[in-house]
Tab-separated table of C-alpha atoms in Angstrom:
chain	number	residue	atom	x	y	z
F	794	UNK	CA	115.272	88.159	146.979
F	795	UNK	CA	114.062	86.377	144.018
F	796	UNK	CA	110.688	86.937	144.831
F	797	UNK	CA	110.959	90.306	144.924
F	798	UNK	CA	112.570	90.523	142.188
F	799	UNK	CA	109.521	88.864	140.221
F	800	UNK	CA	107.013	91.212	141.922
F	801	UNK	CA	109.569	94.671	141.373
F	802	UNK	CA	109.390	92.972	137.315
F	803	UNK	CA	106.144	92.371	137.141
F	804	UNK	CA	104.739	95.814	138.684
F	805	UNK	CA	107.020	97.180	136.633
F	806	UNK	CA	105.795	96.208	133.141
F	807	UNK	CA	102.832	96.865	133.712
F	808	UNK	CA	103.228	100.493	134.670
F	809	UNK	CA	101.025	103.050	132.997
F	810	UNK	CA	100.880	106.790	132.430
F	811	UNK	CA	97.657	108.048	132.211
F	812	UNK	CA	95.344	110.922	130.717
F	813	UNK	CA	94.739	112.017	134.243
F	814	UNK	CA	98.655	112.459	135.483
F	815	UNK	CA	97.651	112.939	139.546
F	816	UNK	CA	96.076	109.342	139.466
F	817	UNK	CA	98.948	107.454	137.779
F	818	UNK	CA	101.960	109.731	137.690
F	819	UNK	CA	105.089	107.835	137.914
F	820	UNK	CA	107.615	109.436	140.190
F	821	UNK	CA	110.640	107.938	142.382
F	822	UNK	CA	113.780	109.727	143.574
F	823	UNK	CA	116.755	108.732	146.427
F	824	UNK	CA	115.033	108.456	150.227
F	825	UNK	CA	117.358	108.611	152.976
F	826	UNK	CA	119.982	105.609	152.745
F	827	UNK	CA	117.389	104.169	149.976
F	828	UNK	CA	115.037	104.969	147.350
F	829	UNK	CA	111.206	105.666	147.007
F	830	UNK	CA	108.680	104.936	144.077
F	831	UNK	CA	105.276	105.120	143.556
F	832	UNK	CA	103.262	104.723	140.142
F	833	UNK	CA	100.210	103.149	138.485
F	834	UNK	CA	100.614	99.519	137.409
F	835	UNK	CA	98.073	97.023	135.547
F	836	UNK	CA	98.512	94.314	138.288
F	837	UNK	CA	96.948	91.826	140.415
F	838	UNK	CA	94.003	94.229	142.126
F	839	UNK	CA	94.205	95.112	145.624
F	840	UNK	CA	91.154	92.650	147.023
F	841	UNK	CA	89.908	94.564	149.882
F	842	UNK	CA	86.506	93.899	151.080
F	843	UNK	CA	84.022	96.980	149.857
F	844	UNK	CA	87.021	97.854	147.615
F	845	UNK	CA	85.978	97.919	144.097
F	846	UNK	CA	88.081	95.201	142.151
F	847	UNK	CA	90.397	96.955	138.824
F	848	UNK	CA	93.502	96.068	137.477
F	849	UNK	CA	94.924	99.315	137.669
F	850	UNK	CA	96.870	99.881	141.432
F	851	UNK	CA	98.682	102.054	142.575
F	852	UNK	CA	102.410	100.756	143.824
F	853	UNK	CA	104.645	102.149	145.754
F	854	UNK	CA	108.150	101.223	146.870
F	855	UNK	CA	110.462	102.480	149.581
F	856	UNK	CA	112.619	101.570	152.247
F	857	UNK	CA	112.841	102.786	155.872
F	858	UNK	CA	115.387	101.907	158.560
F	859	UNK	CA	114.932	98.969	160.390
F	860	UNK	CA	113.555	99.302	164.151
F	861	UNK	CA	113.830	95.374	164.824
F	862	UNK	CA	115.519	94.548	167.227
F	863	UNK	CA	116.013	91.153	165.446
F	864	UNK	CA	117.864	92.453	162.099
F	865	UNK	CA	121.802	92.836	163.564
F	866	UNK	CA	122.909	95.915	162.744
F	867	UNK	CA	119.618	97.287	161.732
F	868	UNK	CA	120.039	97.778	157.660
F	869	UNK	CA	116.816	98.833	155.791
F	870	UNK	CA	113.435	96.892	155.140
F	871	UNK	CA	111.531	97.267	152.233
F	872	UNK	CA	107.937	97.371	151.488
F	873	UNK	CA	105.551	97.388	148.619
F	874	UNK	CA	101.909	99.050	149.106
F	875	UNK	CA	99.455	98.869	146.780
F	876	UNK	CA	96.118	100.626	146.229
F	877	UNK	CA	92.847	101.654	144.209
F	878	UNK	CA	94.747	104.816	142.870
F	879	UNK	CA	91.216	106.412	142.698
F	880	UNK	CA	90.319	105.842	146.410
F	881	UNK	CA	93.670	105.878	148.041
F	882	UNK	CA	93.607	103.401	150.771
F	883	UNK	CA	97.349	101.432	151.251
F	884	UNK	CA	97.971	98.111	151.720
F	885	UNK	CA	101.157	97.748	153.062
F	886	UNK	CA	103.578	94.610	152.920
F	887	UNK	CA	107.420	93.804	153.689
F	888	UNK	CA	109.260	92.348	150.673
F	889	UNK	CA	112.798	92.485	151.599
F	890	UNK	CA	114.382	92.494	155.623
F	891	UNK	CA	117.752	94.155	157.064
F	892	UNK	CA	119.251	95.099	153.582
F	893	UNK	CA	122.148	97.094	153.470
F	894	UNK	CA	121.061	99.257	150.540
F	895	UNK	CA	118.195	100.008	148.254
F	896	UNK	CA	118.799	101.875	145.054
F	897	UNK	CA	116.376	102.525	141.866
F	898	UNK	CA	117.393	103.908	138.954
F	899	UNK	CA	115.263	105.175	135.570
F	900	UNK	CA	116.452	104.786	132.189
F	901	UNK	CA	115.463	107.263	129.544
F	902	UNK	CA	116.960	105.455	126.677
F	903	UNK	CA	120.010	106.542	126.736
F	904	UNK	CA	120.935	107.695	130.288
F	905	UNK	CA	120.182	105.846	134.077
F	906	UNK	CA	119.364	108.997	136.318
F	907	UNK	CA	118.187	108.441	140.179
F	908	UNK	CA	115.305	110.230	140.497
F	909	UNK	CA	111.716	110.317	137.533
F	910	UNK	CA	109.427	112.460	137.795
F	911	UNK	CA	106.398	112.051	134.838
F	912	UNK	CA	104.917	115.192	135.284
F	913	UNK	CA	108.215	116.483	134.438
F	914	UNK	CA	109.064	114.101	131.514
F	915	UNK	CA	105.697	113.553	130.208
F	916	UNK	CA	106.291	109.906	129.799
F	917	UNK	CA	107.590	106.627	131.652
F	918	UNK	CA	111.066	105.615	131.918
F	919	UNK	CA	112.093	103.021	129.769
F	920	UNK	CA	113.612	100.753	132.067
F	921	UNK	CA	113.943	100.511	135.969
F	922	UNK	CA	116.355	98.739	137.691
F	923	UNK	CA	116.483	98.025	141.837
F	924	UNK	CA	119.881	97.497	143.677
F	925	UNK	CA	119.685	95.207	146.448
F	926	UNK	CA	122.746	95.180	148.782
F	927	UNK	CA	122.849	92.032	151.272
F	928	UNK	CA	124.626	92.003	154.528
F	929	UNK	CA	127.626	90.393	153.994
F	930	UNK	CA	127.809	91.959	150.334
F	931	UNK	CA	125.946	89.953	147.969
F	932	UNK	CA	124.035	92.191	145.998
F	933	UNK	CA	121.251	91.468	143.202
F	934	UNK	CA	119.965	93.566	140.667
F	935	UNK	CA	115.767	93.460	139.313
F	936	UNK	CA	115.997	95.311	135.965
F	937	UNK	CA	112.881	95.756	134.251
F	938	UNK	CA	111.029	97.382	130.884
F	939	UNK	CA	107.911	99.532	130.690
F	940	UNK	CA	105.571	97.499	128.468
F	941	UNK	CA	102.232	99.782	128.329
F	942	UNK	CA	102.010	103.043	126.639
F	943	UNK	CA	99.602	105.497	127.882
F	944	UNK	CA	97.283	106.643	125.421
F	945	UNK	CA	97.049	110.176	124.457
């Protein structure tokens, strides 16, 4: 949990809105029992042999229901993929395991809403915030700023 909570942070700040909107739009909205988000992010570069190396990726979040037979009672995983958001091959990885819920939620300064859309808002939300229920009930919250503003 606390890693992921670093990574959701991290990807987070560094998320970017771009003069070219289909390459790093910023759009998430409710997905089944969880959420989905995908945007551009100055991060760590997705090192892929004959990839070429940026610090722009795209990121993606989302959860899907668990098909392990090893998670009781199924819950959700969820997974982070990253990519060269100007070639488009994923990289796919499993951050959290058997969660009961998923939830993000945007900020626009003075509202949360569940769903973004940047094409729609011209701009980045001004906070994000994940909702991670356990089984069992713990829950934990990542909350998180936008930190680069695109350039016009």
């Amino acid at each position: 949990a606390g890693r992921f909570t670093d990574l959701f942070s991290r990807d987070i700040h560094g998320a970017y809105l771009g003069r070219k909107p289909r390459a790093t739009e910023f759009t998430g909205a409710p997905l089944g029992m969880g959420s989905a988000l995908s945007f551009a992010s100055f991060t760590y570069p997705v090192l892929k042999k004959g990839f070429p190396a940026s610090d722009l990726a795209g990121v993606s979040y989302f959860s899907e229901e668990s098909s392990d037979g090893g998670v009781p009672d199924g819950g959700l995983n969820v997974y982070r993929e990253a990519w060269n958001p100007y070639i488009g091959e994923r990289v796919r990885v499993e951050v959290l395991r058997g969660v009961r819920s998923f939830e993000i939620e945007y900020y626009n300064g003075s509202l949360w809403s569940k769903a973004w859309d940047s094409g729609l808002e011209n701009a980045l939300p001004a906070a994000v915030r994940a909702t991670v229920k356990l089984p069992g009930g713990m829950e934990f919250k990542a909350l998180a700023t936008t930190m680069v503003k695109a350039g016009k």
